[in-house]
Short mmCIF file of C-alpha atoms in Angstrom, two decimals:
data_model
loop_
_atom_site.label_atom_id
_atom_site.label_comp_id
_atom_site.label_asym_id
_atom_site.label_seq_id
_atom_site.Cartn_x
_atom_site.Cartn_y
_atom_site.Cartn_z
CA MET A 299 246.08 52.45 -38.35
CA ARG A 300 241.93 53.34 -38.74
CA ARG A 301 241.18 53.99 -35.51
CA CYS A 302 241.71 57.94 -35.41
CA TRP A 303 243.72 60.26 -37.71
CA THR A 304 244.73 63.75 -39.07
CA GLU A 305 245.21 64.50 -42.81
CA ILE A 306 246.76 67.80 -43.68
CA ASN A 307 246.80 69.20 -46.92
CA LEU A 308 249.97 71.30 -47.53
CA ASN A 309 249.21 72.52 -50.80
CA THR A 310 246.29 74.30 -48.87
CA VAL A 311 248.61 75.42 -46.04
CA VAL A 312 250.55 76.58 -49.35
CA SER A 313 247.68 78.21 -51.13
CA ASN A 314 246.23 80.09 -48.04
CA TYR A 315 249.70 81.35 -47.77
CA LYS A 316 250.07 82.72 -51.31
CA ILE A 317 246.37 83.87 -50.95
CA TYR A 318 247.25 86.47 -48.06
CA LYS A 319 250.56 87.34 -49.64
CA LYS A 320 248.68 88.52 -52.53
CA GLU A 321 246.40 90.59 -50.57
CA ILE A 322 248.79 92.35 -48.20
CA LYS A 323 250.29 92.82 -51.53
CA LYS A 324 247.88 94.68 -52.77
CA LEU A 325 248.08 97.57 -49.54
CA SER A 326 251.89 97.51 -49.33
CA ASP A 327 254.43 96.16 -51.51
CA GLY A 328 257.42 94.29 -50.52
CA TYR A 329 255.24 93.53 -46.97
CA GLU A 330 256.55 90.01 -45.99
CA ILE A 331 255.04 87.09 -44.02
CA MET A 332 256.15 85.63 -40.74
CA ALA A 333 254.14 82.15 -40.48
CA VAL A 334 253.68 81.15 -37.09
CA VAL A 335 254.48 77.59 -36.67
CA LYS A 336 254.31 77.59 -32.90
CA ALA A 337 252.19 74.64 -31.12
CA ASP A 338 253.64 72.11 -33.39
CA ALA A 339 252.02 74.18 -36.31
CA TYR A 340 248.72 74.92 -34.36
CA GLY A 341 248.30 70.72 -34.62
CA HIS A 342 249.29 70.67 -38.35
CA GLY A 343 253.32 69.61 -37.91
CA ASP A 344 255.88 72.24 -37.61
CA ALA A 345 258.94 70.57 -39.28
CA GLN A 346 256.02 69.48 -42.31
CA THR A 347 254.63 72.54 -42.30
CA ALA A 348 257.68 75.24 -42.34
CA SER A 349 259.22 72.82 -44.93
CA ALA A 350 256.25 73.12 -47.37
CA LEU A 351 256.10 77.07 -46.33
CA GLN A 352 259.85 77.49 -47.14
CA ALA A 353 259.43 75.57 -50.52
CA ALA A 354 256.87 78.30 -51.26
CA GLY A 355 259.16 81.08 -50.61
CA CYS A 356 258.29 82.11 -46.74
CA ARG A 357 261.51 83.08 -45.04
CA ASN A 358 260.57 83.91 -41.41
CA PHE A 359 259.06 82.04 -38.90
CA ALA A 360 258.27 82.42 -35.48
CA VAL A 361 257.61 79.71 -32.56
CA SER A 362 256.99 79.85 -28.66
CA ASN A 363 260.31 78.07 -27.07
CA LEU A 364 263.96 77.50 -27.81
CA ASN A 365 262.66 73.51 -28.05
CA GLU A 366 260.69 74.26 -30.98
CA ALA A 367 262.98 76.65 -32.60
CA LEU A 368 265.86 73.53 -32.49
CA ASN A 369 263.12 71.28 -33.98
CA LEU A 370 262.64 73.32 -37.06
CA ARG A 371 266.54 73.68 -37.42
CA ASN A 372 267.12 70.38 -37.15
CA ALA A 373 264.39 69.91 -39.69
CA GLY A 374 266.06 72.14 -42.40
CA ILE A 375 264.43 75.40 -41.61
CA SER A 376 267.10 78.02 -42.92
CA GLY A 377 264.89 81.10 -42.47
CA GLN A 378 264.61 83.90 -39.85
CA LEU A 379 263.64 81.85 -36.25
CA LEU A 380 262.03 83.92 -33.63
CA ILE A 381 261.30 82.79 -30.47
CA LEU A 382 257.92 84.82 -29.11
CA GLY A 383 258.40 83.23 -25.98
CA TYR A 384 260.87 82.94 -22.89
CA THR A 385 264.64 81.19 -23.03
CA PRO A 386 266.23 80.82 -20.08
CA PRO A 387 269.46 82.96 -20.12
CA GLU A 388 271.71 79.82 -19.84
CA GLU A 389 270.84 78.80 -23.31
CA ALA A 390 272.05 81.77 -24.71
CA ASP A 391 275.10 79.39 -26.36
CA ARG A 392 272.06 77.84 -28.09
CA LEU A 393 270.42 80.49 -29.86
CA VAL A 394 274.00 81.94 -31.00
CA ASN A 395 275.07 78.33 -32.55
CA TYR A 396 272.00 77.78 -34.17
CA ASN A 397 271.11 81.35 -35.14
CA ILE A 398 267.85 81.72 -33.28
CA THR A 399 266.22 85.17 -32.99
CA GLN A 400 265.43 85.95 -29.24
CA ALA A 401 262.35 88.32 -28.16
CA LEU A 402 263.38 90.41 -25.35
CA LEU A 403 260.83 90.39 -23.02
CA ASP A 404 261.64 93.74 -20.84
CA GLU A 405 265.03 95.70 -19.78
CA ASP A 406 265.63 92.84 -17.19
CA TYR A 407 265.74 90.22 -19.26
CA ALA A 408 267.72 91.70 -22.17
CA GLU A 409 270.47 92.78 -19.40
CA ALA A 410 270.41 88.94 -18.64
CA LEU A 411 271.42 87.94 -22.26
CA ALA A 412 273.42 90.93 -23.50
CA ASP A 413 276.66 90.67 -24.76
CA LYS A 414 276.46 87.28 -25.71
CA GLY A 415 275.74 87.61 -30.12
CA ILE A 416 272.57 87.06 -29.63
CA THR A 417 270.33 87.95 -32.53
CA ALA A 418 266.56 89.78 -30.91
CA HIS A 419 263.88 91.69 -31.32
CA PHE A 420 262.39 94.05 -28.60
CA ALA A 421 259.05 93.21 -27.53
CA LEU A 422 257.10 96.49 -27.47
CA ASP A 423 253.97 96.29 -24.73
CA THR A 424 250.83 98.41 -25.77
CA GLY A 425 248.37 97.31 -23.98
CA MET A 426 248.24 93.42 -23.76
CA ASN A 427 250.14 93.83 -20.66
CA ARG A 428 251.82 90.30 -20.95
CA ILE A 429 255.42 90.89 -22.76
CA GLY A 430 257.49 94.08 -23.71
CA LEU A 431 258.86 97.62 -22.91
CA ASP A 432 255.57 99.86 -21.95
CA ALA A 433 254.91 101.80 -24.72
CA ASP A 434 253.40 104.59 -22.83
CA ASN A 435 257.02 106.13 -22.13
CA PRO A 436 258.15 106.22 -25.96
CA ALA A 437 261.08 108.41 -25.18
CA LEU A 438 262.17 105.82 -22.34
CA CYS A 439 261.69 103.01 -24.73
CA GLY A 440 263.76 104.36 -27.20
CA GLU A 441 266.72 105.02 -24.58
CA ILE A 442 265.94 101.31 -23.37
CA ILE A 443 266.35 100.08 -27.18
CA ARG A 444 269.28 102.33 -28.35
CA LYS A 445 271.33 101.34 -24.96
CA TYR A 446 270.59 97.71 -26.22
CA ALA A 447 271.01 97.53 -29.88
CA LYS A 448 275.18 98.13 -29.13
CA ARG A 449 274.76 94.83 -26.71
CA PHE A 450 272.48 92.49 -29.10
CA ASN A 451 272.46 91.98 -33.09
CA LEU A 452 269.29 94.29 -32.69
CA THR A 453 267.18 93.52 -36.17
CA GLY A 454 263.66 94.00 -35.06
CA LEU A 455 260.96 95.58 -32.67
CA PHE A 456 257.50 93.72 -32.44
CA THR A 457 253.97 94.09 -30.33
CA HIS A 458 250.76 91.90 -30.41
CA LEU A 459 247.00 93.53 -31.14
CA CYS A 460 245.15 91.65 -28.50
CA VAL A 461 241.46 92.39 -30.00
CA ALA A 462 241.92 92.86 -33.28
CA ASP A 463 239.59 90.45 -34.45
CA THR A 464 236.58 92.66 -32.69
CA PRO A 465 235.24 95.14 -34.52
CA SER A 466 233.80 96.78 -31.85
CA GLU A 467 237.29 97.26 -29.98
CA GLN A 468 238.78 99.25 -33.20
CA SER A 469 239.08 102.23 -31.33
CA PHE A 470 241.65 100.19 -28.67
CA THR A 471 243.09 98.73 -31.69
CA GLU A 472 243.95 102.05 -33.11
CA GLY A 473 245.67 102.88 -30.04
CA GLN A 474 248.06 100.11 -29.73
CA LEU A 475 248.96 101.43 -33.11
CA ALA A 476 249.40 104.81 -32.36
CA LYS A 477 251.51 103.76 -29.63
CA PHE A 478 253.72 100.98 -31.77
CA ARG A 479 254.20 104.02 -34.04
CA ALA A 480 255.37 106.52 -31.55
CA VAL A 481 258.20 104.09 -29.90
CA CYS A 482 259.07 102.85 -33.44
CA GLU A 483 260.11 106.27 -34.20
CA GLN A 484 262.10 106.73 -31.51
CA ALA A 485 264.18 104.38 -32.92
CA ALA A 486 264.27 105.09 -36.09
CA ASP A 487 267.81 105.78 -36.92
CA LEU A 488 268.83 102.48 -36.13
CA LYS A 489 266.95 101.21 -39.36
CA LEU A 490 265.93 97.91 -37.76
CA PRO A 491 264.53 95.60 -40.56
CA TYR A 492 261.95 93.65 -38.72
CA VAL A 493 259.29 96.10 -37.25
CA HIS A 494 255.79 93.62 -36.99
CA CYS A 495 252.74 94.42 -34.85
CA MET A 496 250.48 92.51 -37.47
CA ASN A 497 248.66 89.14 -36.14
CA SER A 498 246.29 87.15 -38.26
CA ALA A 499 243.33 89.63 -36.98
CA GLY A 500 245.08 92.80 -37.76
CA ALA A 501 246.25 91.27 -41.03
CA LEU A 502 242.73 91.09 -42.16
CA ARG A 503 240.94 94.42 -40.67
CA GLN A 504 244.13 97.23 -40.22
CA LYS A 505 246.28 98.96 -43.03
CA PRO A 506 249.51 97.65 -43.10
CA TYR A 507 252.40 98.71 -40.78
CA GLY A 508 256.14 97.66 -40.46
CA SER A 509 257.71 95.18 -42.89
CA LEU A 510 256.35 92.15 -41.52
CA ALA A 511 253.35 90.30 -40.82
CA ARG A 512 252.47 87.79 -38.17
CA LEU A 513 250.27 85.28 -39.78
CA GLY A 514 249.32 81.93 -37.34
CA ILE A 515 245.54 80.70 -37.53
CA ILE A 516 244.64 81.97 -40.58
CA LEU A 517 247.41 79.62 -42.71
CA TYR A 518 245.72 77.18 -41.74
CA GLY A 519 242.42 78.21 -42.90
CA LEU A 520 240.86 79.00 -39.53
CA LYS A 521 239.12 82.34 -38.05
CA PRO A 522 240.70 84.77 -35.30
CA ASP A 523 237.21 85.36 -34.31
CA TYR A 524 233.85 83.08 -35.78
CA ALA A 525 232.47 86.34 -36.64
CA ASN A 526 235.14 87.41 -39.39
CA ILE A 527 234.85 86.91 -42.79
CA LEU A 528 238.08 85.20 -44.75
CA PRO A 529 239.57 85.57 -47.93
CA GLU A 530 237.92 84.16 -50.86
CA GLY A 531 239.70 80.61 -51.28
CA ILE A 532 241.01 80.33 -47.73
CA ARG A 533 240.39 77.06 -46.95
CA PRO A 534 240.74 74.40 -43.50
CA ALA A 535 244.30 72.34 -44.30
CA LEU A 536 242.97 70.02 -41.30
CA GLU A 537 240.49 67.02 -41.36
CA TRP A 538 240.05 64.49 -38.51
CA LYS A 539 238.84 61.13 -39.07
CA SER A 540 237.72 57.96 -37.25
CA VAL A 541 235.61 55.07 -37.69
CA VAL A 542 232.44 53.42 -36.88
CA SER A 543 233.44 50.68 -34.36
CA MET A 544 230.05 49.25 -33.39
CA VAL A 545 226.03 50.72 -33.76
CA LYS A 546 223.63 49.08 -31.79
CA THR A 547 219.57 49.85 -30.98
CA VAL A 548 219.21 51.70 -27.74
CA HIS A 549 215.36 51.16 -26.57
CA GLU A 550 213.27 53.70 -25.74
CA ARG A 551 214.05 55.39 -22.06
CA GLU A 552 217.38 53.48 -22.09
CA THR A 553 220.72 55.78 -21.34
CA ILE A 554 223.83 55.98 -22.80
CA GLY A 555 227.09 56.99 -21.15
CA TYR A 556 228.64 57.83 -18.23
CA GLY A 557 226.33 60.25 -15.72
CA ARG A 558 223.63 58.52 -17.74
CA THR A 559 223.11 62.09 -19.53
CA PHE A 560 221.54 60.84 -22.86
CA LYS A 561 218.06 59.37 -22.62
CA ALA A 562 216.66 57.66 -25.11
CA GLU A 563 213.10 59.43 -26.50
CA LYS A 564 212.42 56.53 -28.62
CA GLU A 565 214.30 53.48 -30.45
CA THR A 566 217.47 54.89 -31.32
CA ARG A 567 220.44 53.42 -33.80
CA ILE A 568 223.74 54.65 -31.59
CA ALA A 569 227.15 54.38 -34.02
CA THR A 570 230.52 53.94 -31.41
CA ILE A 571 233.76 56.14 -32.36
CA PRO A 572 237.09 55.31 -31.00
CA THR A 573 238.07 58.83 -30.43
CA GLY A 574 237.95 60.48 -27.03
CA TYR A 575 239.33 63.21 -24.83
CA ALA A 576 242.67 61.58 -24.95
CA ASP A 577 242.86 62.38 -28.64
CA GLY A 578 242.01 66.08 -27.89
CA TYR A 579 238.02 65.51 -28.57
CA SER A 580 237.40 68.11 -25.80
CA ARG A 581 234.54 66.74 -23.11
CA ALA A 582 232.80 69.93 -23.31
CA LEU A 583 231.12 68.47 -26.37
CA SER A 584 229.37 65.93 -24.92
CA ASN A 585 225.36 66.02 -25.69
CA LYS A 586 226.55 69.08 -28.22
CA GLY A 587 227.94 69.30 -31.74
CA CYS A 588 228.05 66.55 -34.31
CA VAL A 589 230.12 64.12 -36.86
CA ILE A 590 229.67 63.47 -40.31
CA ILE A 591 229.33 59.46 -41.19
CA ARG A 592 227.90 59.14 -45.15
CA GLY A 593 228.08 62.78 -45.67
CA ARG A 594 225.04 63.26 -43.12
CA LYS A 595 226.05 65.31 -39.61
CA ALA A 596 225.34 63.08 -36.91
CA PRO A 597 225.01 64.09 -33.34
CA LEU A 598 226.70 63.49 -30.10
CA ALA A 599 224.51 61.21 -27.69
CA GLY A 600 226.36 60.73 -24.62
CA ARG A 601 229.25 61.95 -22.56
CA VAL A 602 232.90 62.00 -24.54
CA CYS A 603 234.84 59.14 -22.70
CA MET A 604 238.99 59.37 -22.64
CA ASP A 605 239.21 56.95 -26.22
CA GLN A 606 234.96 56.96 -27.29
CA LEU A 607 232.24 58.94 -28.00
CA THR A 608 228.94 57.87 -29.05
CA VAL A 609 226.66 59.50 -32.05
CA ASP A 610 222.50 59.34 -32.94
CA VAL A 611 222.42 57.71 -36.45
CA SER A 612 219.02 56.60 -36.42
CA ASP A 613 218.71 59.06 -39.43
CA ILE A 614 221.32 57.99 -41.55
CA PRO A 615 220.68 54.38 -43.42
CA GLY A 616 222.87 51.87 -43.41
CA VAL A 617 225.68 52.97 -40.63
CA GLN A 618 228.29 50.01 -40.16
CA ARG A 619 231.38 49.32 -38.56
CA GLY A 620 234.23 50.49 -40.42
CA ASP A 621 232.42 53.55 -41.81
CA GLU A 622 234.85 56.57 -42.47
CA VAL A 623 233.64 59.14 -40.03
CA ILE A 624 234.61 63.20 -40.00
CA LEU A 625 235.14 64.89 -36.80
CA LEU A 626 236.79 67.72 -38.40
CA GLY A 627 236.21 68.50 -41.62
CA LYS A 628 234.39 69.79 -44.88
CA GLY A 629 230.74 70.89 -43.58
CA TYR A 630 231.96 70.59 -39.74
CA THR A 631 235.25 72.91 -38.95
CA ALA A 632 237.50 73.45 -35.96
CA ASP A 633 235.59 77.01 -35.89
CA ASP A 634 232.59 75.49 -36.47
CA MET A 635 233.17 72.89 -33.19
CA ALA A 636 234.91 75.63 -30.94
CA HIS A 637 231.11 78.04 -31.57
CA GLU A 638 229.61 74.97 -29.85
CA ILE A 639 231.55 74.94 -25.99
CA GLY A 640 232.53 78.81 -26.36
CA THR A 641 236.10 78.30 -27.07
CA ILE A 642 237.92 79.14 -30.26
CA GLY A 643 239.60 77.17 -33.31
CA TYR A 644 243.14 77.38 -32.09
CA GLU A 645 242.36 75.35 -29.16
CA ILE A 646 240.50 72.85 -30.98
CA VAL A 647 243.51 71.97 -33.28
CA CYS A 648 246.23 72.72 -30.96
CA ASN A 649 244.51 69.68 -28.72
CA ILE A 650 244.31 66.89 -30.94
CA SER A 651 246.66 64.97 -29.16
CA LYS A 652 249.95 62.92 -30.67
CA ARG A 653 248.53 59.50 -30.61
CA VAL A 654 246.21 60.71 -33.50
CA GLU A 655 248.34 59.80 -36.86
CA ARG A 656 249.10 62.88 -38.82
CA LYS A 657 248.92 61.81 -42.52
CA TYR A 658 250.19 64.71 -45.08
CA VAL A 659 248.52 64.73 -48.75
CA ARG A 660 249.05 67.22 -51.16
#
């Protein structure tokens, strides 16, 4: 249906994966990638994305919750599936039955899940103050890890770097890494196979530590931060498209849309596009940003509605109903859109709603 859709190139996802794998291998041979496919692979489709990556050799995947993990198991994903967030203790049997690895968020949570045969990684809090054992006391962390290693199939330790994408915060990131290493040393005799702290931003800037890098947004060709520079060859995997549904002329001093926030300073050609905030196109883009029609940028004119938006096509000759519209793609990426409204590319692609059809291309 040519109303509003995304085109997701799985070859591009795989290419991005291989480029990062090659980059990381230069720094640490044997280092593996854990593909983060939570939130429906950041809006790209978790089963489709994980299947393509698994075919390319990826053996480790991370998700947010049990439902996401079960969806991937049912789609044929056979590698390690790590749940980074909370699973209710009453669901412990399903963790075991589906061979899903659970993050242990703190000591109390570990106690609630202990002695059930669960495979687990202990989370460590090195400064984000979200989940994990307090890494300010490495010796105590070591005691807790060793205590529960006997009550789980404990296979890993991990932490999360909260400002690895910010050069001015390099000293804080180095402090996080130092705390993580100190705890890992306390548990070194356990010889845990999965030790990981590098996220997308960390993998770009830090010397690898551990055995895994958890890569999320950069697999999809987007930046952890707008100022970051990605390795050569990395490209966004998703294009978001729509069509022109109507073109009309608005006279000087006429207004457009809810709130009459756009007033024409001269006779203006306006194109209506059947996409709105119910599709995930942020209302914050009202009178900001642009779309691409016939290879040229058309600025938004007026407020984004639930199902429609309007753009100024006065400078684009020949625009007519049925013309393809690029909402996100070459020339205007999710990172660019996010920069317009003071957010991050993650939010843009994650917010593309389920009513937007996903088409997969290679």
